[in-house]
XYZ file of N, CA and C in Angstrom:
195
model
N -0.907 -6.385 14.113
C 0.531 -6.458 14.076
C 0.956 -7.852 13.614
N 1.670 -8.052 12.300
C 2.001 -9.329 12.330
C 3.134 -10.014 12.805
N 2.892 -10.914 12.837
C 3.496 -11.826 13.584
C 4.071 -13.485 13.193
N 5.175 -14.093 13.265
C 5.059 -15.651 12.498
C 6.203 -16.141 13.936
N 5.835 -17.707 13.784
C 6.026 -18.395 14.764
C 7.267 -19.434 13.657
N 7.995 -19.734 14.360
C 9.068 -20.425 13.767
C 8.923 -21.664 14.246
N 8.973 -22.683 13.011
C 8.731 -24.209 13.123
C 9.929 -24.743 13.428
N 9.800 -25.819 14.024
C 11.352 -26.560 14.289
C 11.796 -27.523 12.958
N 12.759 -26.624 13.129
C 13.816 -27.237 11.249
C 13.265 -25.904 10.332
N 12.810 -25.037 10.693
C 12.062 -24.085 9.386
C 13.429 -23.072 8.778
N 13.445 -23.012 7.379
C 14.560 -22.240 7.186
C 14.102 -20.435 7.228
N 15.060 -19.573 7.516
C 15.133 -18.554 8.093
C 14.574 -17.577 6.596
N 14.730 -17.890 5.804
C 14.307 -17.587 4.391
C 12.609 -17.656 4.278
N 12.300 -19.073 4.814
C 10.965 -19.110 4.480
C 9.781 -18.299 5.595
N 10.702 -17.960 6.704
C 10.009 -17.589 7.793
C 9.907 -15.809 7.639
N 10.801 -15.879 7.087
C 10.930 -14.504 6.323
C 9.948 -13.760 5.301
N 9.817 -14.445 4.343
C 8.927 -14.459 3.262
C 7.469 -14.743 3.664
N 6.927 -15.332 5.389
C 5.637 -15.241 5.603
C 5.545 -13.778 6.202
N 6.594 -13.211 7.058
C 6.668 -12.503 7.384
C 6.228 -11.427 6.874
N 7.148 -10.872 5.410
C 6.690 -9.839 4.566
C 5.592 -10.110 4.322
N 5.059 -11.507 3.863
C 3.953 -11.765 2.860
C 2.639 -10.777 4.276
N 2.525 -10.695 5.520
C 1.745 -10.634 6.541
C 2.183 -9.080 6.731
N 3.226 -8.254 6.304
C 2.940 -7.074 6.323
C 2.512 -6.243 5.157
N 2.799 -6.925 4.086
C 2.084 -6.617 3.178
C 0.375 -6.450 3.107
N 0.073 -7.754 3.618
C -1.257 -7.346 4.139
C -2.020 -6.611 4.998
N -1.063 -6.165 5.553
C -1.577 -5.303 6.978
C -1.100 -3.780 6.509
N -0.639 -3.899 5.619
C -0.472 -2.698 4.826
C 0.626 -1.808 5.498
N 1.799 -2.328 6.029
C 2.316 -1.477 7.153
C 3.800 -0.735 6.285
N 4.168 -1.419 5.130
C 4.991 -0.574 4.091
C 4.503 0.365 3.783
N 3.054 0.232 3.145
C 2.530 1.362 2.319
C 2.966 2.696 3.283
N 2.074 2.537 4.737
C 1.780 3.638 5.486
C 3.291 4.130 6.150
N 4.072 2.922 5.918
C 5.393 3.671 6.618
C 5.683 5.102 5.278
N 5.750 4.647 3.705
C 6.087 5.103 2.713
C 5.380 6.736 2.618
N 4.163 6.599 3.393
C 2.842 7.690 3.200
C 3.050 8.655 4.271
N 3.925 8.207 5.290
C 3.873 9.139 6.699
C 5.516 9.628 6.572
N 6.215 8.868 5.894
C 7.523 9.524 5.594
C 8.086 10.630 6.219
N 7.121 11.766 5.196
C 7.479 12.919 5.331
C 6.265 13.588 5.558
N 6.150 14.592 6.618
C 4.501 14.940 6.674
C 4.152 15.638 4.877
N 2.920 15.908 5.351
C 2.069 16.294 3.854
C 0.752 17.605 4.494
N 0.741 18.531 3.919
C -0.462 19.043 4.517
C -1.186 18.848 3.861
N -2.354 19.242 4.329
C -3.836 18.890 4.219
C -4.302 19.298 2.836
N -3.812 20.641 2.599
C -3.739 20.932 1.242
C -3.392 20.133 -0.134
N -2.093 19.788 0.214
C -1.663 18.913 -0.835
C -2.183 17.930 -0.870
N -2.652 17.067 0.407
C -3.561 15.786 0.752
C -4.637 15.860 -0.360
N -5.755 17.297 -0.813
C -6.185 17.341 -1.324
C -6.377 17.801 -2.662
N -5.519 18.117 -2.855
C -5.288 18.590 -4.367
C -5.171 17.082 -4.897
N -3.860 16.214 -4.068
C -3.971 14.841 -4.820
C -5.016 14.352 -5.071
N -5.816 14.410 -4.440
C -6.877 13.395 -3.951
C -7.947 13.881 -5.171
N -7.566 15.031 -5.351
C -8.709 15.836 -6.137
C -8.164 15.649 -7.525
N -6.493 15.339 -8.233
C -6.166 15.544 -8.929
C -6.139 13.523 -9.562
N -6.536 12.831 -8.835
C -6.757 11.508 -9.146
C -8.124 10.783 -8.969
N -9.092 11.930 -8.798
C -10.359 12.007 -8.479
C -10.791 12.082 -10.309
N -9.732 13.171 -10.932
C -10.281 13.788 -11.913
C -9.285 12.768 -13.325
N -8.451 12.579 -13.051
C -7.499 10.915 -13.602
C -8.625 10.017 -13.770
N -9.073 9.390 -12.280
C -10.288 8.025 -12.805
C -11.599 8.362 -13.959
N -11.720 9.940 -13.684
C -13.113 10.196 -14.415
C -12.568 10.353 -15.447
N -11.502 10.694 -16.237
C -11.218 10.978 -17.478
C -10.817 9.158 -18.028
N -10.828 8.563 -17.525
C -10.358 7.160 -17.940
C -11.455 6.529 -17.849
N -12.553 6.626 -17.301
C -13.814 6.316 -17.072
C -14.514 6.497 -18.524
N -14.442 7.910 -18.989
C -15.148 8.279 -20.211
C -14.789 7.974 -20.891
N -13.173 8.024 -20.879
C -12.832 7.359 -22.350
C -12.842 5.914 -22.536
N -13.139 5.047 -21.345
C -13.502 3.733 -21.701
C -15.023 3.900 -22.193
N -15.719 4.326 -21.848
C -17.069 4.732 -22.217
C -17.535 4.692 -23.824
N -16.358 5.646 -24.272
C -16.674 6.331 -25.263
C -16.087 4.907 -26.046
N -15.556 3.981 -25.710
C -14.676 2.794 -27.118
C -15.878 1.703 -26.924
């Protein structure tokens, strides 16, 4: 969970910007963005399957140049 500690004299801007910078890393936008709206399992995998088959086609055709 992140967390930032406020310095004495620190402006509210910069305390801000460590802030995001520390949920960004903790990845806690992404997963808010991902849990939104539920998803079933199905669709979970079709994506998964349908960007499975995206990397391999970009794969070959780097291959092939």
């Amino acid at each position: 969970m992140p967390g930032v500690r406020v310095k004495e004299e620190e402006p509210f801007e910069s305390v801000l910007k460590r802030f995001k910078k520390q949920c960004e890393k903790a990845g806690i936008l992404s997963e808010i963005r991902k849990r939104e709206h539920y998803e079933k399992p199905s669709v979970k995998r079709k994506k998964k399957a349908l960007a499975a088959r995206k990397r391999a086609l970009k794969k070959m055709r780097k291959m092939r140049q």
